[in-house]
mmCIF file of C-alpha atoms in Angstrom:
data_model
loop_
_atom_site.group_PDB
_atom_site.id
_atom_site.type_symbol
_atom_site.label_atom_id
_atom_site.label_comp_id
_atom_site.label_asym_id
_atom_site.label_seq_id
_atom_site.Cartn_x
_atom_site.Cartn_y
_atom_site.Cartn_z
ATOM 1 C CA MET W 212 0.000 0.000 0.000
ATOM 2 C CA PHE W 213 1.311 3.446 -0.900
ATOM 3 C CA ASN W 214 1.689 6.210 1.673
ATOM 4 C CA LEU W 215 -0.276 9.421 1.323
ATOM 5 C CA SER W 216 0.151 12.371 3.670
ATOM 6 C CA LEU W 217 -2.617 14.864 4.364
ATOM 7 C CA ASN W 218 -0.063 17.557 3.502
ATOM 8 C CA ASP W 219 -0.033 16.212 -0.059
ATOM 9 C CA ILE W 220 -3.794 16.718 -0.514
ATOM 10 C CA HIS W 221 -5.091 20.070 -1.759
ATOM 11 C CA ILE W 222 -8.837 20.737 -1.655
ATOM 12 C CA GLY W 223 -10.775 23.300 -3.703
ATOM 13 C CA ALA W 224 -8.041 24.215 -6.199
ATOM 14 C CA THR W 225 -8.649 26.223 -9.380
ATOM 15 C CA ALA W 226 -6.800 26.471 -12.689
ATOM 16 C CA PRO W 227 -7.855 27.920 -16.073
ATOM 17 C CA ASN W 228 -6.587 24.971 -18.142
ATOM 18 C CA LYS W 229 -4.734 21.662 -18.121
ATOM 19 C CA GLN W 230 -1.257 23.145 -18.451
ATOM 20 C CA ASN W 231 -1.778 25.460 -15.509
ATOM 21 C CA ALA W 232 -3.204 22.607 -13.471
ATOM 22 C CA ILE W 233 -0.150 20.467 -14.189
ATOM 23 C CA GLU W 234 2.177 23.345 -13.317
ATOM 24 C CA LEU W 235 0.315 23.811 -10.025
ATOM 25 C CA VAL W 236 0.680 20.113 -9.223
ATOM 26 C CA ALA W 237 4.368 20.123 -10.208
ATOM 27 C CA ALA W 238 5.000 23.104 -7.921
ATOM 28 C CA ALA W 239 3.493 21.175 -5.002
ATOM 29 C CA LEU W 240 5.708 18.156 -5.767
ATOM 30 C CA THR W 241 8.728 20.468 -5.848
ATOM 31 C CA GLU W 242 7.817 22.246 -2.618
ATOM 32 C CA ALA W 243 7.327 18.910 -0.862
ATOM 33 C CA GLY W 244 10.844 17.867 -1.848
ATOM 34 C CA TYR W 245 9.800 15.056 -4.156
ATOM 35 C CA VAL W 246 11.229 16.513 -7.390
ATOM 36 C CA LYS W 247 13.560 19.165 -8.785
ATOM 37 C CA ASN W 248 12.310 22.211 -10.669
ATOM 38 C CA GLY W 249 12.821 20.600 -14.094
ATOM 39 C CA TYR W 250 10.321 17.799 -13.444
ATOM 40 C CA VAL W 251 7.421 19.945 -14.647
ATOM 41 C CA GLN W 252 8.786 19.825 -18.203
ATOM 42 C CA GLY W 253 8.622 16.042 -18.112
ATOM 43 C CA MET W 254 5.013 16.157 -16.902
ATOM 44 C CA LEU W 255 4.007 18.463 -19.741
ATOM 45 C CA GLU W 256 5.902 16.358 -22.282
ATOM 46 C CA ARG W 257 4.180 13.216 -21.020
ATOM 47 C CA GLU W 258 0.813 14.752 -21.873
ATOM 48 C CA HIS W 259 1.967 15.256 -25.458
ATOM 49 C CA GLN W 260 3.094 11.621 -25.663
ATOM 50 C CA ALA W 261 -0.033 10.117 -24.118
ATOM 51 C CA PRO W 262 -2.772 11.886 -22.128
ATOM 52 C CA THR W 263 -2.868 10.765 -18.500
ATOM 53 C CA PHE W 264 -6.634 10.827 -17.990
ATOM 54 C CA LEU W 265 -7.414 7.585 -16.184
ATOM 55 C CA GLY W 266 -11.213 7.694 -16.146
ATOM 56 C CA ASN W 267 -14.124 8.777 -13.932
ATOM 57 C CA GLY W 268 -12.780 12.316 -13.569
ATOM 58 C CA ILE W 269 -9.244 11.289 -12.507
ATOM 59 C CA ALA W 270 -5.982 12.318 -14.187
ATOM 60 C CA ILE W 271 -2.511 11.212 -13.108
ATOM 61 C CA PRO W 272 0.128 13.472 -14.710
ATOM 62 C CA HIS W 273 3.736 12.358 -14.247
ATOM 63 C CA GLY W 274 7.126 12.780 -15.877
ATOM 64 C CA THR W 275 8.800 10.978 -18.740
ATOM 65 C CA THR W 276 11.600 8.460 -18.364
ATOM 66 C CA ASP W 277 13.992 11.211 -19.491
ATOM 67 C CA THR W 278 13.118 13.309 -16.435
ATOM 68 C CA ARG W 279 13.290 10.458 -13.937
ATOM 69 C CA ALA W 280 16.598 11.880 -12.712
ATOM 70 C CA GLN W 281 14.609 14.909 -11.531
ATOM 71 C CA VAL W 282 12.854 12.737 -8.919
ATOM 72 C CA LEU W 283 14.354 13.033 -5.436
ATOM 73 C CA ASN W 284 11.844 10.858 -3.564
ATOM 74 C CA THR W 285 8.746 8.938 -4.571
ATOM 75 C CA GLY W 286 5.685 10.971 -3.676
ATOM 76 C CA PHE W 287 2.300 12.304 -4.739
ATOM 77 C CA ALA W 288 0.418 15.583 -4.908
ATOM 78 C CA VAL W 289 -3.366 15.268 -4.947
ATOM 79 C CA PHE W 290 -5.421 18.229 -6.174
ATOM 80 C CA GLN W 291 -9.175 18.523 -6.176
ATOM 81 C CA PHE W 292 -10.585 20.859 -8.850
ATOM 82 C CA PRO W 293 -14.325 21.109 -8.024
ATOM 83 C CA GLN W 294 -15.040 23.072 -11.224
ATOM 84 C CA GLY W 295 -13.203 20.536 -13.355
ATOM 85 C CA ILE W 296 -10.294 20.829 -15.799
ATOM 86 C CA ASP W 297 -10.708 20.132 -19.499
ATOM 87 C CA TRP W 298 -8.237 17.277 -20.064
ATOM 88 C CA GLY W 299 -8.940 16.991 -23.792
ATOM 89 C CA ASP W 300 -11.066 14.612 -25.872
ATOM 90 C CA GLY W 301 -14.178 15.713 -24.000
ATOM 91 C CA GLN W 302 -12.812 14.471 -20.661
ATOM 92 C CA THR W 303 -13.016 16.495 -17.469
ATOM 93 C CA ALA W 304 -10.676 15.925 -14.537
ATOM 94 C CA TYR W 305 -11.846 16.751 -11.029
ATOM 95 C CA ILE W 306 -9.064 14.924 -9.183
ATOM 96 C CA VAL W 307 -5.500 15.372 -10.448
ATOM 97 C CA ILE W 308 -2.783 13.259 -8.861
ATOM 98 C CA GLY W 309 0.783 14.229 -9.670
ATOM 99 C CA ILE W 310 3.153 11.277 -9.411
ATOM 100 C CA ALA W 311 6.893 11.354 -8.808
ATOM 101 C CA ALA W 312 8.445 7.890 -8.932
ATOM 102 C CA GLN W 313 12.034 6.732 -9.213
ATOM 103 C CA SER W 314 11.180 3.313 -10.656
ATOM 104 C CA ASP W 315 7.936 1.305 -10.542
ATOM 105 C CA GLU W 316 6.836 2.148 -6.985
ATOM 106 C CA HIS W 317 3.896 4.127 -8.346
ATOM 107 C CA LEU W 318 2.301 0.979 -9.805
ATOM 108 C CA ALA W 319 0.917 0.216 -6.335
ATOM 109 C CA LEU W 320 -0.818 3.599 -6.366
ATOM 110 C CA LEU W 321 -2.176 3.098 -9.876
ATOM 111 C CA ARG W 322 -3.529 -0.319 -8.979
ATOM 112 C CA GLN W 323 -5.145 1.004 -5.816
ATOM 113 C CA LEU W 324 -6.682 3.916 -7.700
ATOM 114 C CA THR W 325 -8.235 1.765 -10.397
ATOM 115 C CA HIS W 326 -9.927 -0.415 -7.796
ATOM 116 C CA VAL W 327 -11.311 2.638 -6.004
ATOM 117 C CA ILE W 328 -12.356 4.884 -8.881
ATOM 118 C CA SER W 329 -13.983 2.137 -10.938
ATOM 119 C CA ASP W 330 -16.959 2.967 -8.725
ATOM 120 C CA GLU W 331 -18.509 6.117 -10.216
ATOM 121 C CA ASN W 332 -20.123 6.979 -6.892
ATOM 122 C CA ILE W 333 -16.724 7.100 -5.169
ATOM 123 C CA ALA W 334 -15.265 9.203 -7.989
ATOM 124 C CA GLN W 335 -18.095 11.706 -7.620
ATOM 125 C CA ALA W 336 -17.673 11.734 -3.845
ATOM 126 C CA MET W 337 -13.978 12.586 -4.239
ATOM 127 C CA ALA W 338 -14.837 15.529 -6.470
ATOM 128 C CA LYS W 339 -17.182 16.844 -3.754
ATOM 129 C CA ALA W 340 -15.081 15.963 -0.679
ATOM 130 C CA GLY W 341 -14.975 18.844 1.775
ATOM 131 C CA SER W 342 -11.730 18.004 3.559
ATOM 132 C CA ALA W 343 -8.336 16.438 2.984
ATOM 133 C CA GLU W 344 -9.235 13.722 5.481
ATOM 134 C CA GLU W 345 -12.379 12.795 3.568
ATOM 135 C CA LEU W 346 -10.592 12.710 0.221
ATOM 136 C CA LYS W 347 -7.769 10.586 1.615
ATOM 137 C CA SER W 348 -10.265 8.126 3.055
ATOM 138 C CA LEU W 349 -11.918 7.770 -0.337
ATOM 139 C CA LEU W 350 -8.618 7.432 -2.208
ATOM 140 C CA MET W 351 -7.295 4.805 0.173
ATOM 141 C CA GLY W 352 -10.475 2.794 -0.144
ATOM 142 C CA ASP W 353 -11.431 3.110 3.522
ATOM 143 C CA ASN W 354 -15.070 3.518 2.470
ATOM 144 C CA GLN W 355 -14.852 1.140 -0.455
ATOM 145 C CA VAL W 356 -17.826 -1.136 -0.902
ATOM 146 C CA GLN W 357 -16.979 -4.751 -0.176
ATOM 147 C CA PRO W 358 -17.125 -6.918 -3.315
ATOM 148 C CA LEU W 359 -19.982 -9.368 -3.709
ATOM 149 C CA LYS W 360 -19.197 -12.570 -1.844
ATOM 150 C CA PHE W 361 -20.105 -15.581 -3.964
ATOM 151 C CA ASP W 362 -17.532 -18.361 -4.081
ATOM 152 C CA ASP W 363 -16.889 -21.945 -3.016
ATOM 153 C CA SER W 364 -17.392 -20.970 0.624
ATOM 154 C CA THR W 365 -21.046 -20.054 -0.039
ATOM 155 C CA VAL W 366 -22.026 -22.743 -2.563
ATOM 156 C CA ILE W 367 -22.817 -26.380 -1.796
ATOM 157 C CA LEU W 368 -23.780 -28.819 -4.536
ATOM 158 C CA ASN W 369 -25.833 -31.991 -4.061
ATOM 159 C CA THR W 370 -26.318 -31.561 -0.348
ATOM 160 C CA ASN W 371 -27.968 -34.505 1.387
ATOM 161 C CA VAL W 372 -30.834 -32.738 3.209
ATOM 162 C CA ASP W 373 -34.551 -33.447 2.912
ATOM 163 C CA ASN W 374 -36.322 -30.435 4.449
ATOM 164 C CA MET W 375 -36.421 -26.695 3.934
ATOM 165 C CA ASN W 376 -35.368 -25.710 7.444
ATOM 166 C CA ALA W 377 -32.143 -27.691 7.168
ATOM 167 C CA LEU W 378 -31.476 -26.147 3.769
ATOM 168 C CA LYS W 379 -32.078 -22.614 5.077
ATOM 169 C CA LEU W 380 -29.813 -23.257 8.058
ATOM 170 C CA GLN W 381 -27.051 -24.509 5.790
ATOM 171 C CA ASN W 382 -27.089 -21.306 3.724
ATOM 172 C CA ILE W 383 -27.305 -19.141 6.835
ATOM 173 C CA VAL W 384 -24.249 -20.811 8.370
ATOM 174 C CA ASN W 385 -22.253 -20.160 5.208
ATOM 175 C CA LEU W 386 -23.234 -16.477 5.220
ATOM 176 C CA GLN W 387 -22.591 -16.168 8.935
ATOM 177 C CA ASN W 388 -19.114 -17.693 8.558
ATOM 178 C CA ILE W 389 -18.079 -14.887 6.189
ATOM 179 C CA GLN W 390 -19.652 -12.247 8.474
ATOM 180 C CA VAL W 391 -22.044 -10.657 5.981
ATOM 181 C CA ILE W 392 -25.275 -10.986 7.986
ATOM 182 C CA SER W 393 -26.493 -10.102 11.465
ATOM 183 C CA THR W 394 -28.677 -11.978 13.936
ATOM 184 C CA ASP W 395 -31.698 -10.023 12.658
ATOM 185 C CA PHE W 396 -31.134 -11.523 9.217
ATOM 186 C CA ILE W 397 -30.866 -15.019 10.652
ATOM 187 C CA THR W 398 -34.069 -14.664 12.655
ATOM 188 C CA ARG W 399 -36.027 -13.328 9.702
ATOM 189 C CA VAL W 400 -34.874 -16.000 7.256
ATOM 190 C CA LEU W 401 -35.482 -18.847 9.697
ATOM 191 C CA THR W 402 -38.991 -17.701 10.588
ATOM 192 C CA GLU W 403 -40.276 -16.647 7.165
ATOM 193 C CA ALA W 404 -41.105 -18.903 4.239
ATOM 194 C CA PRO W 405 -38.873 -18.551 1.174
ATOM 195 C CA ILE W 406 -40.282 -17.387 -2.165
ATOM 196 C CA TYR W 407 -40.909 -19.951 -4.889
ATOM 197 C CA LEU W 408 -39.455 -18.829 -8.223
ATOM 198 C CA GLY W 409 -40.458 -21.913 -10.167
ATOM 199 C CA GLN W 410 -38.833 -25.095 -11.523
ATOM 200 C CA GLY W 411 -37.707 -26.119 -8.050
ATOM 201 C CA VAL W 412 -35.901 -22.859 -7.272
ATOM 202 C CA TRP W 413 -36.534 -21.065 -3.963
ATOM 203 C CA LEU W 414 -35.268 -17.705 -2.721
ATOM 204 C CA SER W 415 -34.870 -16.507 0.875
ATOM 205 C CA ASP W 416 -33.765 -13.049 2.008
ATOM 206 C CA SER W 417 -34.378 -10.434 4.678
ATOM 207 C CA VAL W 418 -35.160 -6.724 4.767
ATOM 208 C CA VAL W 419 -32.888 -6.345 7.809
ATOM 209 C CA GLY W 420 -29.431 -7.508 8.817
ATOM 210 C CA ASN W 421 -27.738 -7.247 5.404
ATOM 211 C CA ILE W 422 -24.169 -6.162 6.254
ATOM 212 C CA HIS W 423 -22.492 -6.912 2.894
ATOM 213 C CA SER W 424 -23.838 -8.315 -0.353
ATOM 214 C CA ALA W 425 -23.422 -12.074 -0.620
ATOM 215 C CA ILE W 426 -25.111 -15.113 -2.138
ATOM 216 C CA ALA W 427 -25.398 -18.566 -0.618
ATOM 217 C CA LEU W 428 -26.656 -21.325 -2.880
ATOM 218 C CA SER W 429 -27.364 -24.986 -2.199
ATOM 219 C CA THR W 430 -28.596 -27.702 -4.546
ATOM 220 C CA VAL W 431 -30.076 -30.914 -3.167
ATOM 221 C CA LYS W 432 -28.977 -34.451 -3.958
ATOM 222 C CA HIS W 433 -32.533 -35.737 -3.814
ATOM 223 C CA GLN W 434 -35.488 -33.529 -4.666
ATOM 224 C CA PHE W 435 -38.094 -33.086 -1.919
ATOM 225 C CA SER W 436 -41.310 -31.075 -1.526
ATOM 226 C CA TYR W 437 -42.116 -27.923 0.389
ATOM 227 C CA GLN W 438 -45.593 -26.396 0.371
ATOM 228 C CA ASP W 439 -46.501 -28.979 -2.290
ATOM 229 C CA LYS W 440 -43.791 -27.686 -4.646
ATOM 230 C CA PRO W 441 -40.467 -29.273 -5.612
ATOM 231 C CA VAL W 442 -37.234 -28.164 -3.961
ATOM 232 C CA LYS W 443 -34.072 -28.392 -6.060
ATOM 233 C CA ILE W 444 -32.204 -25.173 -5.222
ATOM 234 C CA LEU W 445 -32.320 -22.704 -2.348
ATOM 235 C CA ILE W 446 -30.721 -19.301 -2.840
ATOM 236 C CA THR W 447 -30.206 -17.060 0.189
ATOM 237 C CA ILE W 448 -29.233 -13.462 -0.532
ATOM 238 C CA SER W 449 -27.761 -10.763 1.669
ATOM 239 C CA TYR W 450 -28.804 -7.669 -0.286
ATOM 240 C CA ALA W 451 -26.676 -4.705 0.855
ATOM 241 C CA ASN W 452 -26.508 -3.040 -2.581
ATOM 242 C CA ASN W 453 -27.199 -3.729 -6.239
ATOM 243 C CA GLN W 454 -24.236 -6.063 -6.739
ATOM 244 C CA VAL W 455 -26.602 -9.026 -6.721
ATOM 245 C CA ASP W 456 -28.631 -7.693 -9.661
ATOM 246 C CA THR W 457 -26.565 -9.534 -12.278
ATOM 247 C CA PHE W 458 -27.092 -12.790 -10.430
ATOM 248 C CA LEU W 459 -30.845 -12.247 -10.203
ATOM 249 C CA SER W 460 -31.031 -11.333 -13.888
ATOM 250 C CA ILE W 461 -29.304 -14.582 -14.863
ATOM 251 C CA ILE W 462 -31.606 -16.589 -12.615
ATOM 252 C CA SER W 463 -34.568 -14.940 -14.329
ATOM 253 C CA GLN W 464 -33.197 -15.822 -17.759
ATOM 254 C CA LEU W 465 -32.598 -19.439 -16.767
ATOM 255 C CA LEU W 466 -36.146 -19.729 -15.480
ATOM 256 C CA GLN W 467 -37.588 -18.055 -18.557
ATOM 257 C CA HIS W 468 -35.794 -20.458 -20.888
ATOM 258 C CA LYS W 469 -36.465 -23.457 -18.619
ATOM 259 C CA LYS W 470 -32.753 -24.143 -18.133
ATOM 260 C CA ILE W 471 -32.770 -24.950 -14.424
ATOM 261 C CA ASP W 472 -32.423 -28.710 -14.967
ATOM 262 C CA ASP W 473 -29.407 -28.027 -17.185
ATOM 263 C CA LEU W 474 -27.994 -25.914 -14.396
ATOM 264 C CA LEU W 475 -28.379 -28.791 -11.950
ATOM 265 C CA LYS W 476 -26.200 -30.981 -14.157
ATOM 266 C CA ILE W 477 -23.185 -28.797 -13.357
ATOM 267 C CA ASP W 478 -21.080 -30.667 -10.818
ATOM 268 C CA ASN W 479 -18.214 -28.165 -10.534
ATOM 269 C CA VAL W 480 -18.657 -25.279 -8.097
ATOM 270 C CA ASN W 481 -16.391 -22.892 -10.010
ATOM 271 C CA ASN W 482 -18.261 -23.477 -13.273
ATOM 272 C CA LEU W 483 -21.567 -22.814 -11.549
ATOM 273 C CA ILE W 484 -20.257 -19.613 -9.962
ATOM 274 C CA SER W 485 -18.916 -18.451 -13.338
ATOM 275 C CA LEU W 486 -22.326 -18.965 -14.901
ATOM 276 C CA PHE W 487 -24.142 -16.970 -12.227
ATOM 277 C CA SER W 488 -21.596 -14.177 -12.116
ATOM 278 C CA GLY W 489 -21.930 -13.621 -15.820
ATOM 279 C CA GLN W 490 -18.395 -14.834 -16.537
ATOM 280 C CA PRO W 491 -17.869 -17.517 -19.203
ATOM 281 C CA ASP W 492 -16.357 -20.821 -18.252
ATOM 282 C CA GLU W 493 -12.615 -20.578 -18.968
ATOM 283 C CA SER W 494 -12.404 -23.847 -20.874
ATOM 284 C CA GLU W 495 -15.376 -22.952 -23.068
ATOM 285 C CA SER W 496 -14.009 -19.449 -23.599
ATOM 286 C CA ALA W 497 -10.678 -20.839 -24.722
ATOM 287 C CA GLU W 498 -12.417 -23.079 -27.250
ATOM 288 C CA ARG W 499 -14.301 -20.116 -28.724
ATOM 289 C CA GLY W 500 -11.312 -17.812 -29.158
ATOM 290 C CA ILE W 501 -7.551 -17.546 -29.317
ATOM 291 C CA THR W 502 -5.310 -17.243 -26.265
ATOM 292 C CA GLU W 503 -1.604 -16.443 -26.140
ATOM 293 C CA GLU W 504 0.840 -15.308 -23.476
ATOM 294 C CA PHE W 505 3.406 -12.512 -23.725
ATOM 295 C CA ILE W 506 6.083 -11.137 -21.397
ATOM 296 C CA VAL W 507 6.046 -7.476 -20.316
ATOM 297 C CA ARG W 508 9.388 -6.068 -21.446
ATOM 298 C CA ASN W 509 9.002 -2.480 -20.267
ATOM 299 C CA PRO W 510 11.557 -1.715 -17.519
ATOM 300 C CA HIS W 511 8.925 0.066 -15.420
ATOM 301 C CA GLY W 512 5.991 -2.179 -16.265
ATOM 302 C CA LEU W 513 2.639 -1.211 -17.706
ATOM 303 C CA HIS W 514 2.394 2.311 -16.402
ATOM 304 C CA THR W 515 0.128 4.815 -18.114
ATOM 305 C CA ARG W 516 1.958 5.346 -21.403
ATOM 306 C CA PRO W 517 2.503 1.702 -22.467
ATOM 307 C CA SER W 518 -0.957 0.827 -21.151
ATOM 308 C CA THR W 519 -2.430 3.569 -23.340
ATOM 309 C CA LEU W 520 -0.635 2.237 -26.411
ATOM 310 C CA LEU W 521 -1.725 -1.318 -25.634
ATOM 311 C CA VAL W 522 -5.363 -0.225 -25.284
ATOM 312 C CA SER W 523 -5.086 1.759 -28.519
ATOM 313 C CA THR W 524 -3.820 -1.333 -30.322
ATOM 314 C CA ILE W 525 -6.670 -3.435 -28.958
ATOM 315 C CA LYS W 526 -9.281 -0.863 -29.988
ATOM 316 C CA LYS W 527 -8.271 -1.279 -33.641
ATOM 317 C CA PHE W 528 -10.019 -4.671 -33.721
ATOM 318 C CA GLU W 529 -13.625 -5.772 -33.489
ATOM 319 C CA SER W 530 -12.938 -8.868 -31.400
ATOM 320 C CA THR W 531 -13.658 -9.027 -27.692
ATOM 321 C CA ILE W 532 -10.251 -8.966 -26.013
ATOM 322 C CA THR W 533 -9.391 -9.599 -22.377
ATOM 323 C CA VAL W 534 -6.036 -9.336 -20.625
ATOM 324 C CA SER W 535 -4.856 -11.194 -17.510
ATOM 325 C CA ASN W 536 -1.704 -10.751 -15.438
ATOM 326 C CA LEU W 537 -0.684 -14.306 -14.597
ATOM 327 C CA ASP W 538 1.843 -13.114 -12.016
ATOM 328 C CA ALA W 539 -0.715 -11.186 -9.973
ATOM 329 C CA ALA W 540 -4.495 -11.498 -9.678
ATOM 330 C CA ALA W 541 -5.231 -13.376 -12.909
ATOM 331 C CA THR W 542 -8.818 -12.143 -13.273
ATOM 332 C CA PRO W 543 -9.278 -11.052 -16.916
ATOM 333 C CA VAL W 544 -10.002 -7.378 -17.575
ATOM 334 C CA ASN W 545 -11.517 -5.592 -20.543
ATOM 335 C CA GLY W 546 -8.669 -4.748 -22.911
ATOM 336 C CA ARG W 547 -10.434 -1.586 -24.107
ATOM 337 C CA SER W 548 -10.336 0.050 -20.673
ATOM 338 C CA LEU W 549 -7.215 2.003 -19.722
ATOM 339 C CA MET W 550 -8.328 1.971 -16.110
ATOM 340 C CA LYS W 551 -8.612 -1.813 -16.095
ATOM 341 C CA MET W 552 -5.322 -2.242 -17.925
ATOM 342 C CA VAL W 553 -3.426 -0.169 -15.363
ATOM 343 C CA SER W 554 -5.162 -2.084 -12.564
ATOM 344 C CA LEU W 555 -3.285 -5.233 -13.609
ATOM 345 C CA GLY W 556 -0.169 -3.812 -11.965
ATOM 346 C CA ALA W 557 1.994 -5.600 -14.528
ATOM 347 C CA LYS W 558 5.735 -5.220 -13.898
ATOM 348 C CA CYS W 559 8.692 -6.044 -16.105
ATOM 349 C CA GLY W 560 8.837 -9.810 -16.551
ATOM 350 C CA HIS W 561 5.182 -10.431 -15.724
ATOM 351 C CA ARG W 562 3.222 -12.703 -18.057
ATOM 352 C CA LEU W 563 0.169 -11.312 -19.812
ATOM 353 C CA ARG W 564 -2.471 -13.696 -21.121
ATOM 354 C CA ILE W 565 -4.350 -12.196 -24.068
ATOM 355 C CA HIS W 566 -7.637 -13.789 -25.109
ATOM 356 C CA ALA W 567 -9.472 -12.694 -28.258
ATOM 357 C CA GLU W 568 -12.866 -13.803 -29.586
ATOM 358 C CA GLY W 569 -14.224 -12.584 -32.900
ATOM 359 C CA THR W 570 -13.760 -12.555 -36.658
ATOM 360 C CA ASP W 571 -10.379 -10.787 -36.470
ATOM 361 C CA ALA W 572 -9.112 -12.586 -33.334
ATOM 362 C CA GLN W 573 -5.974 -13.997 -34.925
ATOM 363 C CA GLU W 574 -5.046 -10.663 -36.490
ATOM 364 C CA ALA W 575 -5.629 -8.954 -33.142
ATOM 365 C CA ILE W 576 -3.461 -11.412 -31.209
ATOM 366 C CA SER W 577 -0.638 -11.010 -33.721
ATOM 367 C CA ALA W 578 -0.740 -7.210 -33.568
ATOM 368 C CA ILE W 579 -1.010 -7.113 -29.772
ATOM 369 C CA GLY W 580 1.878 -9.541 -29.379
ATOM 370 C CA ALA W 581 4.032 -7.535 -31.757
ATOM 371 C CA ALA W 582 3.269 -4.317 -29.849
ATOM 372 C CA ILE W 583 4.120 -5.873 -26.468
ATOM 373 C CA ASN W 584 7.315 -7.439 -27.756
ATOM 374 C CA ALA W 585 8.348 -4.102 -29.303
ATOM 375 C CA GLY W 586 7.997 -2.351 -25.938
ATOM 376 C CA LEU W 587 4.770 -0.408 -26.463
ATOM 377 C CA GLY W 588 6.614 2.736 -27.473
ATOM 378 C CA GLU W 589 9.451 2.372 -24.959
ATOM 379 C CA GLU W 590 12.932 0.914 -24.977
ATOM 380 C CA ILE W 591 12.649 -2.648 -23.729
ATOM 381 C CA ALA W 592 14.705 -4.478 -21.162
#
């Protein structure tokens, strides 16, 4: 985790344009002892090479590799511009974070930022924050919404129970073990009848006691009856926010197309979770498209400039393209999103898995591989 001092956060700043905003940020970096006076020229040059707008009202200006010698200590200067700064291409920056880094230390900051600002509500809250303390809390993710909990700790397949109460208790225990529900939730679910959705699927939830969003799901080994209706699946939902909406939409589609029995044939927990989370099964996805791995050769990893060039290369093709960092969290990200690309935190030597599906998939993979191997506009290691 990167360090961020309250002294480095500036609330309610104003500037007439992007250049003045960058100069203001550079002056703060200089005054704080992070950089020498010449670093501002590198920040302005970087904008000519590749704009540093990250997304959701956030820009991260920083120097070029040629001005790295101007960096005295790794540090940051965070400026809030409530009126916004025109960052070009119709993009408005409300939070501008100047970065001074001697090598790749800033990748931790970039990765943290992408996880935080991918939530538009948090980005808007940062633009309206009334104090340095509030803005720091938002940037550091102190108020970040917990991700939806739905994994092998909350799913049980082919459980050997023969009554609804035992099934409800099983789901409740799984939710209680991950600390996403309160005793009020437990009481309500145990005392109220679940809702029948059809085709053997039942749903239980509570209007109280939802601490974090989570889904517990159990399928039964032997079908039994409850209220004269078949029981094949019980879903118990802790509904703290709208993160469960995708899950509920997929359930609705499965019911509409009478696919529940097909669902019950799945005997692998991870495949079932992938289906409900809207993510394709990896083996099926690989069969549909082309997948290749490439090594990041950039000395300072996929920081903003090489990430921008990689995204630009991907956007030239019609195929759906995802990118995974096999040496970090290997969850695939949308290759067309600069924010997601930077969030991979890919350092020199890390392995990128590129997956492309579409009519020009092979052409896309070839071009992407060539761009990565050529250094994405930088001298390679």
